[in-house]
Short mmCIF file of N, CA and C in Angstrom, two decimals:
data_model
loop_
_atom_site.label_atom_id
_atom_site.label_comp_id
_atom_site.label_asym_id
_atom_site.label_seq_id
_atom_site.Cartn_x
_atom_site.Cartn_y
_atom_site.Cartn_z
N MET A 215 0.85 -1.18 0.00
CA MET A 215 0.00 0.00 0.00
C MET A 215 0.90 1.24 0.00
N ASP A 216 0.44 2.26 -0.61
CA ASP A 216 1.10 3.55 -0.65
C ASP A 216 1.33 4.03 0.79
N LYS A 217 2.56 4.43 1.08
CA LYS A 217 2.92 4.86 2.45
C LYS A 217 2.08 6.06 2.91
N VAL A 218 1.78 6.98 2.00
CA VAL A 218 0.99 8.15 2.37
C VAL A 218 -0.41 7.72 2.81
N ILE A 219 -1.00 6.80 2.06
CA ILE A 219 -2.34 6.33 2.42
C ILE A 219 -2.30 5.57 3.73
N GLU A 220 -1.29 4.74 3.91
CA GLU A 220 -1.13 4.02 5.19
C GLU A 220 -1.08 5.01 6.34
N HIS A 221 -0.31 6.07 6.17
CA HIS A 221 -0.16 7.10 7.20
C HIS A 221 -1.51 7.80 7.46
N LEU A 222 -2.24 8.11 6.39
CA LEU A 222 -3.53 8.77 6.55
C LEU A 222 -4.54 7.86 7.25
N ILE A 223 -4.55 6.59 6.89
CA ILE A 223 -5.46 5.64 7.53
C ILE A 223 -5.14 5.52 9.01
N ALA A 224 -3.85 5.40 9.33
CA ALA A 224 -3.44 5.30 10.74
C ALA A 224 -3.87 6.55 11.51
N GLY A 225 -3.68 7.72 10.89
CA GLY A 225 -4.09 8.97 11.53
C GLY A 225 -5.60 9.04 11.72
N CYS A 226 -6.35 8.60 10.73
CA CYS A 226 -7.82 8.61 10.83
C CYS A 226 -8.28 7.67 11.94
N ARG A 227 -7.59 6.56 12.11
CA ARG A 227 -7.95 5.63 13.19
C ARG A 227 -7.73 6.26 14.56
N ARG A 228 -6.77 7.21 14.64
CA ARG A 228 -6.52 7.93 15.89
C ARG A 228 -7.41 9.17 16.00
N ARG A 229 -8.30 9.37 15.01
CA ARG A 229 -9.20 10.53 14.94
C ARG A 229 -8.42 11.85 14.77
N ASP A 230 -7.28 11.77 14.10
CA ASP A 230 -6.46 12.95 13.82
C ASP A 230 -7.13 13.76 12.71
N ARG A 231 -7.52 14.99 13.01
CA ARG A 231 -8.24 15.86 12.06
C ARG A 231 -7.41 16.14 10.81
N ASN A 232 -6.10 16.30 10.95
CA ASN A 232 -5.25 16.56 9.79
C ASN A 232 -5.22 15.36 8.85
N ALA A 233 -5.19 14.16 9.40
CA ALA A 233 -5.22 12.95 8.58
C ALA A 233 -6.57 12.83 7.88
N GLN A 234 -7.65 13.13 8.60
CA GLN A 234 -8.98 13.08 7.99
C GLN A 234 -9.08 14.09 6.84
N LEU A 235 -8.55 15.28 7.06
CA LEU A 235 -8.56 16.30 6.00
C LEU A 235 -7.72 15.83 4.80
N GLY A 236 -6.58 15.24 5.07
CA GLY A 236 -5.73 14.73 3.99
C GLY A 236 -6.43 13.65 3.17
N LEU A 237 -7.10 12.74 3.85
CA LEU A 237 -7.83 11.68 3.17
C LEU A 237 -8.99 12.28 2.36
N TYR A 238 -9.68 13.22 2.98
CA TYR A 238 -10.79 13.90 2.30
C TYR A 238 -10.30 14.58 1.03
N GLU A 239 -9.24 15.35 1.14
CA GLU A 239 -8.73 16.08 -0.03
C GLU A 239 -8.25 15.13 -1.13
N ARG A 240 -7.74 14.00 -0.74
CA ARG A 240 -7.23 13.04 -1.73
C ARG A 240 -8.36 12.36 -2.51
N TYR A 241 -9.51 12.12 -1.87
CA TYR A 241 -10.57 11.33 -2.49
C TYR A 241 -11.89 12.08 -2.73
N VAL A 242 -11.96 13.35 -2.38
CA VAL A 242 -13.22 14.08 -2.47
C VAL A 242 -13.78 14.08 -3.90
N ARG A 243 -12.96 14.30 -4.89
CA ARG A 243 -13.46 14.37 -6.27
C ARG A 243 -14.01 13.03 -6.74
N ALA A 244 -13.29 11.96 -6.45
CA ALA A 244 -13.72 10.63 -6.90
C ALA A 244 -15.04 10.24 -6.24
N LEU A 245 -15.17 10.48 -4.94
CA LEU A 245 -16.40 10.09 -4.25
C LEU A 245 -17.57 11.00 -4.63
N TYR A 246 -17.28 12.27 -4.87
CA TYR A 246 -18.34 13.17 -5.33
C TYR A 246 -18.86 12.72 -6.70
N ALA A 247 -17.95 12.37 -7.61
CA ALA A 247 -18.35 11.91 -8.95
C ALA A 247 -19.20 10.65 -8.85
N THR A 248 -18.82 9.74 -7.97
CA THR A 248 -19.60 8.52 -7.76
C THR A 248 -21.01 8.87 -7.28
N CYS A 249 -21.11 9.72 -6.29
CA CYS A 249 -22.42 10.11 -5.75
C CYS A 249 -23.25 10.86 -6.79
N LEU A 250 -22.62 11.74 -7.54
CA LEU A 250 -23.33 12.54 -8.53
C LEU A 250 -23.94 11.67 -9.63
N ARG A 251 -23.23 10.62 -10.04
CA ARG A 251 -23.78 9.73 -11.07
C ARG A 251 -25.03 9.02 -10.59
N ILE A 252 -25.13 8.78 -9.32
CA ILE A 252 -26.28 8.06 -8.77
C ILE A 252 -27.40 9.02 -8.39
N VAL A 253 -27.05 10.12 -7.76
CA VAL A 253 -28.04 11.04 -7.22
C VAL A 253 -28.47 12.10 -8.24
N VAL A 254 -27.59 12.56 -9.09
CA VAL A 254 -27.77 13.55 -10.15
C VAL A 254 -27.77 14.99 -9.65
N ASP A 255 -28.56 15.31 -8.66
CA ASP A 255 -28.61 16.68 -8.16
C ASP A 255 -27.29 17.01 -7.45
N PRO A 256 -26.58 18.07 -7.88
CA PRO A 256 -25.27 18.39 -7.28
C PRO A 256 -25.30 18.61 -5.77
N ARG A 257 -26.33 19.30 -5.27
CA ARG A 257 -26.41 19.54 -3.83
C ARG A 257 -26.66 18.24 -3.06
N GLU A 258 -27.52 17.40 -3.62
CA GLU A 258 -27.81 16.11 -2.98
C GLU A 258 -26.58 15.20 -3.04
N ALA A 259 -25.83 15.27 -4.15
CA ALA A 259 -24.61 14.48 -4.29
C ALA A 259 -23.56 14.94 -3.28
N GLU A 260 -23.47 16.23 -3.08
CA GLU A 260 -22.54 16.78 -2.09
C GLU A 260 -22.90 16.27 -0.69
N GLU A 261 -24.18 16.28 -0.39
CA GLU A 261 -24.63 15.79 0.92
C GLU A 261 -24.33 14.29 1.07
N ALA A 262 -24.60 13.53 0.02
CA ALA A 262 -24.32 12.09 0.06
C ALA A 262 -22.83 11.84 0.25
N MET A 263 -22.00 12.61 -0.44
CA MET A 263 -20.55 12.46 -0.32
C MET A 263 -20.10 12.78 1.11
N GLN A 264 -20.63 13.85 1.67
CA GLN A 264 -20.26 14.23 3.05
C GLN A 264 -20.68 13.12 4.02
N ASP A 265 -21.88 12.59 3.82
CA ASP A 265 -22.35 11.49 4.67
C ASP A 265 -21.43 10.27 4.52
N ALA A 266 -20.99 10.01 3.29
CA ALA A 266 -20.10 8.88 3.05
C ALA A 266 -18.78 9.07 3.80
N PHE A 267 -18.22 10.27 3.76
CA PHE A 267 -16.98 10.52 4.49
C PHE A 267 -17.18 10.35 6.00
N LEU A 268 -18.31 10.79 6.51
CA LEU A 268 -18.57 10.59 7.94
C LEU A 268 -18.59 9.10 8.27
N LYS A 269 -19.22 8.31 7.41
CA LYS A 269 -19.24 6.85 7.62
C LYS A 269 -17.84 6.26 7.52
N ILE A 270 -17.07 6.75 6.56
CA ILE A 270 -15.69 6.26 6.40
C ILE A 270 -14.88 6.54 7.66
N PHE A 271 -14.96 7.76 8.15
CA PHE A 271 -14.18 8.12 9.34
C PHE A 271 -14.68 7.37 10.58
N THR A 272 -15.97 7.14 10.65
CA THR A 272 -16.54 6.43 11.80
C THR A 272 -16.18 4.95 11.79
N HIS A 273 -16.10 4.36 10.60
CA HIS A 273 -15.91 2.90 10.49
C HIS A 273 -14.54 2.51 9.94
N ILE A 274 -13.58 3.41 9.98
CA ILE A 274 -12.29 3.12 9.37
C ILE A 274 -11.56 1.96 10.06
N GLU A 275 -11.89 1.71 11.31
CA GLU A 275 -11.28 0.57 12.01
C GLU A 275 -11.68 -0.75 11.36
N GLU A 276 -12.82 -0.77 10.68
CA GLU A 276 -13.31 -1.99 10.03
C GLU A 276 -12.55 -2.31 8.75
N TYR A 277 -11.84 -1.32 8.20
CA TYR A 277 -11.09 -1.57 6.97
C TYR A 277 -9.87 -2.42 7.31
N SER A 278 -9.72 -3.55 6.61
CA SER A 278 -8.60 -4.44 6.92
C SER A 278 -7.74 -4.76 5.70
N GLY A 279 -8.03 -4.16 4.56
CA GLY A 279 -7.26 -4.41 3.35
C GLY A 279 -5.86 -3.83 3.43
N GLU A 280 -5.06 -4.20 2.45
CA GLU A 280 -3.68 -3.74 2.45
C GLU A 280 -3.32 -2.90 1.24
N ALA A 281 -4.02 -3.04 0.13
CA ALA A 281 -3.67 -2.30 -1.07
C ALA A 281 -4.44 -0.98 -1.12
N SER A 282 -3.80 0.07 -1.65
CA SER A 282 -4.47 1.37 -1.70
C SER A 282 -5.67 1.34 -2.63
N ASP A 283 -5.61 0.52 -3.70
CA ASP A 283 -6.77 0.43 -4.58
C ASP A 283 -7.93 -0.28 -3.88
N ALA A 284 -7.63 -1.20 -2.97
CA ALA A 284 -8.68 -1.86 -2.18
C ALA A 284 -9.31 -0.86 -1.21
N PHE A 285 -8.52 0.04 -0.67
CA PHE A 285 -9.04 1.06 0.23
C PHE A 285 -9.97 2.00 -0.53
N GLU A 286 -9.56 2.39 -1.72
CA GLU A 286 -10.42 3.27 -2.53
C GLU A 286 -11.72 2.54 -2.89
N ALA A 287 -11.64 1.26 -3.21
CA ALA A 287 -12.83 0.48 -3.53
C ALA A 287 -13.75 0.39 -2.31
N TRP A 288 -13.16 0.22 -1.12
CA TRP A 288 -13.93 0.18 0.12
C TRP A 288 -14.66 1.50 0.33
N MET A 289 -13.97 2.61 0.13
CA MET A 289 -14.60 3.92 0.29
C MET A 289 -15.68 4.14 -0.77
N ARG A 290 -15.38 3.72 -2.01
CA ARG A 290 -16.34 3.90 -3.10
C ARG A 290 -17.63 3.11 -2.82
N GLN A 291 -17.47 1.92 -2.24
CA GLN A 291 -18.64 1.11 -1.90
C GLN A 291 -19.50 1.82 -0.86
N ILE A 292 -18.87 2.45 0.10
CA ILE A 292 -19.60 3.22 1.11
C ILE A 292 -20.32 4.39 0.43
N ALA A 293 -19.65 5.07 -0.49
CA ALA A 293 -20.25 6.20 -1.20
C ALA A 293 -21.45 5.74 -2.04
N VAL A 294 -21.31 4.62 -2.71
CA VAL A 294 -22.41 4.08 -3.53
C VAL A 294 -23.62 3.79 -2.65
N ARG A 295 -23.41 3.09 -1.57
CA ARG A 295 -24.52 2.74 -0.68
C ARG A 295 -25.16 3.98 -0.05
N THR A 296 -24.34 4.96 0.27
CA THR A 296 -24.87 6.20 0.84
C THR A 296 -25.69 6.96 -0.20
N ALA A 297 -25.19 7.02 -1.43
CA ALA A 297 -25.93 7.69 -2.50
C ALA A 297 -27.25 6.98 -2.77
N ILE A 298 -27.23 5.65 -2.75
CA ILE A 298 -28.47 4.89 -2.94
C ILE A 298 -29.46 5.21 -1.82
N ASP A 299 -28.97 5.34 -0.59
CA ASP A 299 -29.85 5.72 0.52
C ASP A 299 -30.50 7.07 0.26
N HIS A 300 -29.74 8.00 -0.31
CA HIS A 300 -30.30 9.32 -0.64
C HIS A 300 -31.36 9.20 -1.74
N VAL A 301 -31.12 8.35 -2.72
CA VAL A 301 -32.10 8.13 -3.78
C VAL A 301 -33.36 7.49 -3.22
N ARG A 302 -33.19 6.58 -2.29
CA ARG A 302 -34.36 5.91 -1.69
C ARG A 302 -35.27 6.92 -1.00
N ARG A 303 -34.70 8.00 -0.52
CA ARG A 303 -35.52 9.04 0.09
C ARG A 303 -36.47 9.65 -0.94
N GLU A 304 -36.05 9.62 -2.23
CA GLU A 304 -36.90 10.12 -3.32
C GLU A 304 -38.00 9.12 -3.64
N GLU A 305 -37.93 7.94 -3.07
CA GLU A 305 -38.85 6.85 -3.32
C GLU A 305 -38.92 6.48 -4.79
N PRO A 306 -37.79 5.98 -5.35
CA PRO A 306 -37.82 5.56 -6.75
C PRO A 306 -38.76 4.37 -6.93
N GLU A 307 -39.20 4.22 -8.13
CA GLU A 307 -40.11 3.12 -8.42
C GLU A 307 -39.30 1.90 -8.83
N TRP A 308 -39.11 0.97 -7.89
CA TRP A 308 -38.44 -0.29 -8.21
C TRP A 308 -39.51 -1.25 -8.66
N GLU A 309 -39.27 -1.89 -9.75
CA GLU A 309 -40.26 -2.79 -10.28
C GLU A 309 -39.88 -4.22 -9.91
N GLU A 310 -40.58 -4.78 -8.94
CA GLU A 310 -40.32 -6.15 -8.50
C GLU A 310 -41.12 -7.10 -9.38
N LEU A 311 -40.43 -8.07 -9.96
CA LEU A 311 -41.06 -9.03 -10.86
C LEU A 311 -41.06 -10.41 -10.24
N PRO A 312 -42.00 -11.26 -10.66
CA PRO A 312 -42.01 -12.63 -10.12
C PRO A 312 -40.73 -13.36 -10.52
N ALA A 313 -40.35 -14.35 -9.71
CA ALA A 313 -39.10 -15.09 -9.93
C ALA A 313 -39.09 -15.82 -11.26
N ASN A 314 -40.25 -16.22 -11.77
CA ASN A 314 -40.30 -16.97 -13.02
C ASN A 314 -40.54 -16.09 -14.24
N TRP A 315 -40.42 -14.80 -14.09
CA TRP A 315 -40.66 -13.86 -15.17
C TRP A 315 -39.57 -13.96 -16.22
N ALA A 316 -39.95 -13.94 -17.49
CA ALA A 316 -38.98 -13.98 -18.59
C ALA A 316 -39.09 -12.70 -19.40
N ILE A 317 -37.96 -12.21 -19.87
CA ILE A 317 -37.93 -10.98 -20.65
C ILE A 317 -38.37 -11.30 -22.07
N ALA A 318 -39.36 -10.56 -22.54
CA ALA A 318 -39.85 -10.76 -23.90
C ALA A 318 -38.83 -10.22 -24.90
N ASP A 319 -38.75 -10.85 -26.03
CA ASP A 319 -37.86 -10.36 -27.09
C ASP A 319 -38.50 -9.13 -27.72
N GLU A 320 -37.94 -7.99 -27.40
CA GLU A 320 -38.42 -6.75 -27.98
C GLU A 320 -37.35 -6.23 -28.91
N GLU A 321 -37.77 -5.47 -29.87
CA GLU A 321 -36.81 -4.92 -30.82
C GLU A 321 -35.94 -3.90 -30.10
N GLU A 322 -34.64 -4.13 -30.16
CA GLU A 322 -33.69 -3.22 -29.53
C GLU A 322 -33.46 -2.01 -30.42
N PRO A 323 -33.31 -0.82 -29.84
CA PRO A 323 -32.95 0.34 -30.65
C PRO A 323 -31.55 0.14 -31.23
N ASP A 324 -31.33 0.69 -32.39
CA ASP A 324 -30.03 0.57 -33.04
C ASP A 324 -29.05 1.53 -32.37
N GLU A 325 -28.24 0.98 -31.45
CA GLU A 325 -27.30 1.81 -30.70
C GLU A 325 -26.26 2.46 -31.60
N ASP A 326 -25.89 1.78 -32.69
CA ASP A 326 -24.89 2.35 -33.59
C ASP A 326 -25.40 3.59 -34.30
N ALA A 327 -26.72 3.67 -34.44
CA ALA A 327 -27.29 4.82 -35.13
C ALA A 327 -27.37 6.06 -34.23
N VAL A 328 -27.20 5.85 -32.95
CA VAL A 328 -27.27 6.97 -32.01
C VAL A 328 -25.89 7.59 -31.88
N HIS A 329 -25.84 8.89 -32.03
CA HIS A 329 -24.56 9.60 -31.89
C HIS A 329 -24.49 10.14 -30.46
N TYR A 330 -23.53 9.61 -29.72
CA TYR A 330 -23.42 9.96 -28.32
C TYR A 330 -22.42 11.08 -28.10
N SER A 331 -22.65 11.84 -27.10
CA SER A 331 -21.66 12.78 -26.59
C SER A 331 -21.78 12.71 -25.07
N VAL A 332 -20.72 13.02 -24.41
CA VAL A 332 -20.71 12.93 -22.94
C VAL A 332 -21.81 13.82 -22.36
N GLU A 333 -21.93 15.03 -22.84
CA GLU A 333 -22.93 15.94 -22.30
C GLU A 333 -24.35 15.44 -22.54
N ARG A 334 -24.62 14.90 -23.72
CA ARG A 334 -25.95 14.38 -24.03
C ARG A 334 -26.29 13.21 -23.11
N VAL A 335 -25.32 12.34 -22.88
CA VAL A 335 -25.56 11.19 -22.02
C VAL A 335 -25.77 11.65 -20.58
N LYS A 336 -24.98 12.61 -20.12
CA LYS A 336 -25.16 13.14 -18.76
C LYS A 336 -26.56 13.73 -18.59
N ARG A 337 -26.98 14.53 -19.57
CA ARG A 337 -28.32 15.12 -19.49
C ARG A 337 -29.39 14.03 -19.48
N ALA A 338 -29.20 13.05 -20.35
CA ALA A 338 -30.18 11.96 -20.44
C ALA A 338 -30.23 11.17 -19.14
N MET A 339 -29.07 10.90 -18.53
CA MET A 339 -29.04 10.18 -17.25
C MET A 339 -29.82 10.95 -16.20
N GLY A 340 -29.71 12.26 -16.23
CA GLY A 340 -30.43 13.09 -15.27
C GLY A 340 -31.94 13.07 -15.47
N MET A 341 -32.38 12.73 -16.68
CA MET A 341 -33.82 12.68 -16.97
C MET A 341 -34.45 11.32 -16.66
N LEU A 342 -33.62 10.32 -16.39
CA LEU A 342 -34.14 8.99 -16.09
C LEU A 342 -34.81 8.97 -14.72
N PRO A 343 -35.83 8.13 -14.57
CA PRO A 343 -36.38 7.93 -13.22
C PRO A 343 -35.27 7.41 -12.29
N ALA A 344 -35.38 7.70 -11.02
CA ALA A 344 -34.31 7.36 -10.07
C ALA A 344 -33.93 5.89 -10.10
N GLY A 345 -34.90 5.00 -10.15
CA GLY A 345 -34.60 3.56 -10.16
C GLY A 345 -33.76 3.17 -11.36
N TYR A 346 -34.12 3.66 -12.54
CA TYR A 346 -33.34 3.36 -13.74
C TYR A 346 -31.92 3.93 -13.63
N ARG A 347 -31.85 5.17 -13.15
CA ARG A 347 -30.56 5.86 -13.04
C ARG A 347 -29.61 5.11 -12.10
N VAL A 348 -30.13 4.63 -10.99
CA VAL A 348 -29.30 3.92 -10.02
C VAL A 348 -28.75 2.63 -10.63
N VAL A 349 -29.62 1.85 -11.26
CA VAL A 349 -29.18 0.58 -11.84
C VAL A 349 -28.14 0.82 -12.93
N LEU A 350 -28.40 1.77 -13.83
CA LEU A 350 -27.42 2.06 -14.90
C LEU A 350 -26.10 2.56 -14.33
N SER A 351 -26.16 3.45 -13.36
CA SER A 351 -24.93 3.99 -12.77
C SER A 351 -24.10 2.90 -12.11
N LEU A 352 -24.76 2.03 -11.36
CA LEU A 352 -24.03 0.96 -10.68
C LEU A 352 -23.41 0.01 -11.70
N TYR A 353 -24.13 -0.29 -12.76
CA TYR A 353 -23.63 -1.23 -13.76
C TYR A 353 -22.57 -0.61 -14.66
N LEU A 354 -22.87 0.54 -15.24
CA LEU A 354 -21.98 1.13 -16.24
C LEU A 354 -20.78 1.86 -15.64
N PHE A 355 -21.00 2.59 -14.55
CA PHE A 355 -19.94 3.45 -14.04
C PHE A 355 -19.21 2.87 -12.84
N GLU A 356 -19.92 2.14 -11.99
CA GLU A 356 -19.29 1.61 -10.79
C GLU A 356 -18.80 0.18 -10.97
N GLY A 357 -19.20 -0.48 -12.06
CA GLY A 357 -18.66 -1.78 -12.39
C GLY A 357 -19.28 -2.96 -11.66
N TYR A 358 -20.44 -2.77 -11.03
CA TYR A 358 -21.10 -3.88 -10.38
C TYR A 358 -21.81 -4.72 -11.45
N ASP A 359 -21.87 -6.05 -11.23
CA ASP A 359 -22.65 -6.87 -12.16
C ASP A 359 -24.09 -6.90 -11.65
N LEU A 360 -24.98 -7.46 -12.47
CA LEU A 360 -26.40 -7.41 -12.13
C LEU A 360 -26.74 -8.17 -10.85
N GLU A 361 -26.01 -9.26 -10.58
CA GLU A 361 -26.24 -10.01 -9.34
C GLU A 361 -25.87 -9.15 -8.12
N GLU A 362 -24.74 -8.45 -8.21
CA GLU A 362 -24.31 -7.58 -7.10
C GLU A 362 -25.31 -6.44 -6.89
N ILE A 363 -25.81 -5.89 -7.99
CA ILE A 363 -26.78 -4.81 -7.89
C ILE A 363 -28.06 -5.33 -7.22
N ALA A 364 -28.46 -6.55 -7.55
CA ALA A 364 -29.65 -7.13 -6.92
C ALA A 364 -29.47 -7.22 -5.41
N VAL A 365 -28.29 -7.61 -4.96
CA VAL A 365 -28.01 -7.70 -3.53
C VAL A 365 -28.05 -6.31 -2.90
N ILE A 366 -27.38 -5.35 -3.53
CA ILE A 366 -27.32 -3.98 -3.00
C ILE A 366 -28.72 -3.38 -2.87
N LEU A 367 -29.54 -3.57 -3.90
CA LEU A 367 -30.87 -2.96 -3.92
C LEU A 367 -31.95 -3.83 -3.28
N ARG A 368 -31.56 -5.05 -2.86
CA ARG A 368 -32.49 -5.99 -2.25
C ARG A 368 -33.66 -6.32 -3.19
N LEU A 369 -33.30 -6.61 -4.45
CA LEU A 369 -34.28 -7.00 -5.46
C LEU A 369 -33.87 -8.34 -6.06
N ARG A 370 -34.79 -8.97 -6.76
CA ARG A 370 -34.46 -10.21 -7.46
C ARG A 370 -33.59 -9.88 -8.67
N PRO A 371 -32.67 -10.77 -9.03
CA PRO A 371 -31.83 -10.54 -10.22
C PRO A 371 -32.65 -10.30 -11.49
N ALA A 372 -33.78 -11.00 -11.66
CA ALA A 372 -34.62 -10.78 -12.84
C ALA A 372 -35.17 -9.36 -12.88
N SER A 373 -35.50 -8.83 -11.71
CA SER A 373 -36.01 -7.46 -11.64
C SER A 373 -34.92 -6.46 -12.00
N VAL A 374 -33.71 -6.71 -11.53
CA VAL A 374 -32.60 -5.81 -11.84
C VAL A 374 -32.30 -5.87 -13.34
N ARG A 375 -32.30 -7.07 -13.90
CA ARG A 375 -32.04 -7.20 -15.33
C ARG A 375 -33.09 -6.45 -16.14
N SER A 376 -34.36 -6.57 -15.74
CA SER A 376 -35.44 -5.85 -16.41
C SER A 376 -35.24 -4.34 -16.28
N GLN A 377 -34.92 -3.87 -15.06
CA GLN A 377 -34.68 -2.44 -14.84
C GLN A 377 -33.53 -1.96 -15.72
N TYR A 378 -32.46 -2.76 -15.79
CA TYR A 378 -31.30 -2.39 -16.59
C TYR A 378 -31.68 -2.27 -18.07
N LEU A 379 -32.38 -3.27 -18.60
CA LEU A 379 -32.75 -3.24 -20.02
C LEU A 379 -33.70 -2.09 -20.33
N ARG A 380 -34.65 -1.85 -19.45
CA ARG A 380 -35.58 -0.73 -19.66
C ARG A 380 -34.86 0.61 -19.53
N ALA A 381 -33.95 0.69 -18.57
CA ALA A 381 -33.18 1.93 -18.39
C ALA A 381 -32.32 2.21 -19.61
N LYS A 382 -31.70 1.18 -20.13
CA LYS A 382 -30.85 1.33 -21.32
C LYS A 382 -31.69 1.82 -22.50
N ARG A 383 -32.85 1.20 -22.70
CA ARG A 383 -33.74 1.63 -23.80
C ARG A 383 -34.19 3.08 -23.60
N LYS A 384 -34.57 3.40 -22.38
CA LYS A 384 -35.04 4.76 -22.09
C LYS A 384 -33.92 5.77 -22.30
N LEU A 385 -32.71 5.43 -21.89
CA LEU A 385 -31.57 6.32 -22.08
C LEU A 385 -31.32 6.56 -23.57
N ILE A 386 -31.35 5.50 -24.35
CA ILE A 386 -31.15 5.63 -25.80
C ILE A 386 -32.25 6.46 -26.42
N ASP A 387 -33.50 6.26 -25.98
CA ASP A 387 -34.61 7.06 -26.50
C ASP A 387 -34.41 8.55 -26.17
N ILE A 388 -34.02 8.83 -24.96
CA ILE A 388 -33.81 10.24 -24.57
C ILE A 388 -32.69 10.85 -25.38
N VAL A 389 -31.59 10.12 -25.53
CA VAL A 389 -30.46 10.65 -26.31
C VAL A 389 -30.88 10.87 -27.76
N ASN A 390 -31.68 9.96 -28.33
CA ASN A 390 -32.17 10.12 -29.70
C ASN A 390 -33.04 11.36 -29.85
N LYS A 391 -33.91 11.58 -28.88
CA LYS A 391 -34.81 12.74 -28.92
C LYS A 391 -34.05 14.04 -28.75
N GLU A 392 -33.00 14.00 -27.94
CA GLU A 392 -32.18 15.20 -27.69
C GLU A 392 -31.36 15.57 -28.92
N GLY A 393 -30.97 14.55 -29.69
CA GLY A 393 -30.00 14.75 -30.76
C GLY A 393 -30.61 15.14 -32.04
#
C-alpha cells in the first residue's frame, strides 16, 4: 500500500483531524463523482458524499485491506450505498417481478445509429427515473454486475435485469430525442 495512504489511515484511526482532512482532499473528487452519477442533483450528491466521508471516518477501524486500490474500492462502496440511501428518500419506483418472469424479445434500438456525446448522455441520465438511473450507474460506471446490484438494492436478479434493459432503452430514447 502507498505509504501516504497508510499514514492517513493510521491517523484517521486515531481521529487525527489533519489525517482526515488529507484523506478527504485526496478522495473528495472521486467520491463526489460517484455520488453525482447516482443522485444527479449536485447539492444532494454533495450531501451524500459528506455522509459517506462521515461513515468512512466512523468505520475506518473496520477496513482491513492492504492495497491502496482496495481502500479506494472500500470507500467507493460506502459512497455508492450512501448515494443509494439518498435516492431511496426520493422513493424511486423499483419494479419487482415474479421469480419466473422472462424478458420478452423486444426490438432493440439501433445503438450504432445513435450519436453519443458525454454531455448528451449526462443530461439523459439526469432525466431517467431514479430507479433506472441507479441501476445504470451501478452497472456502467461503478462496475457492479447485475447479481451484485440485486443484492445492494435488495431486489431479485430478474427485476434488476429488467430495470437495466428498460433503463438502457429509455436512455437511448432520450439521447435520440435530444439529438
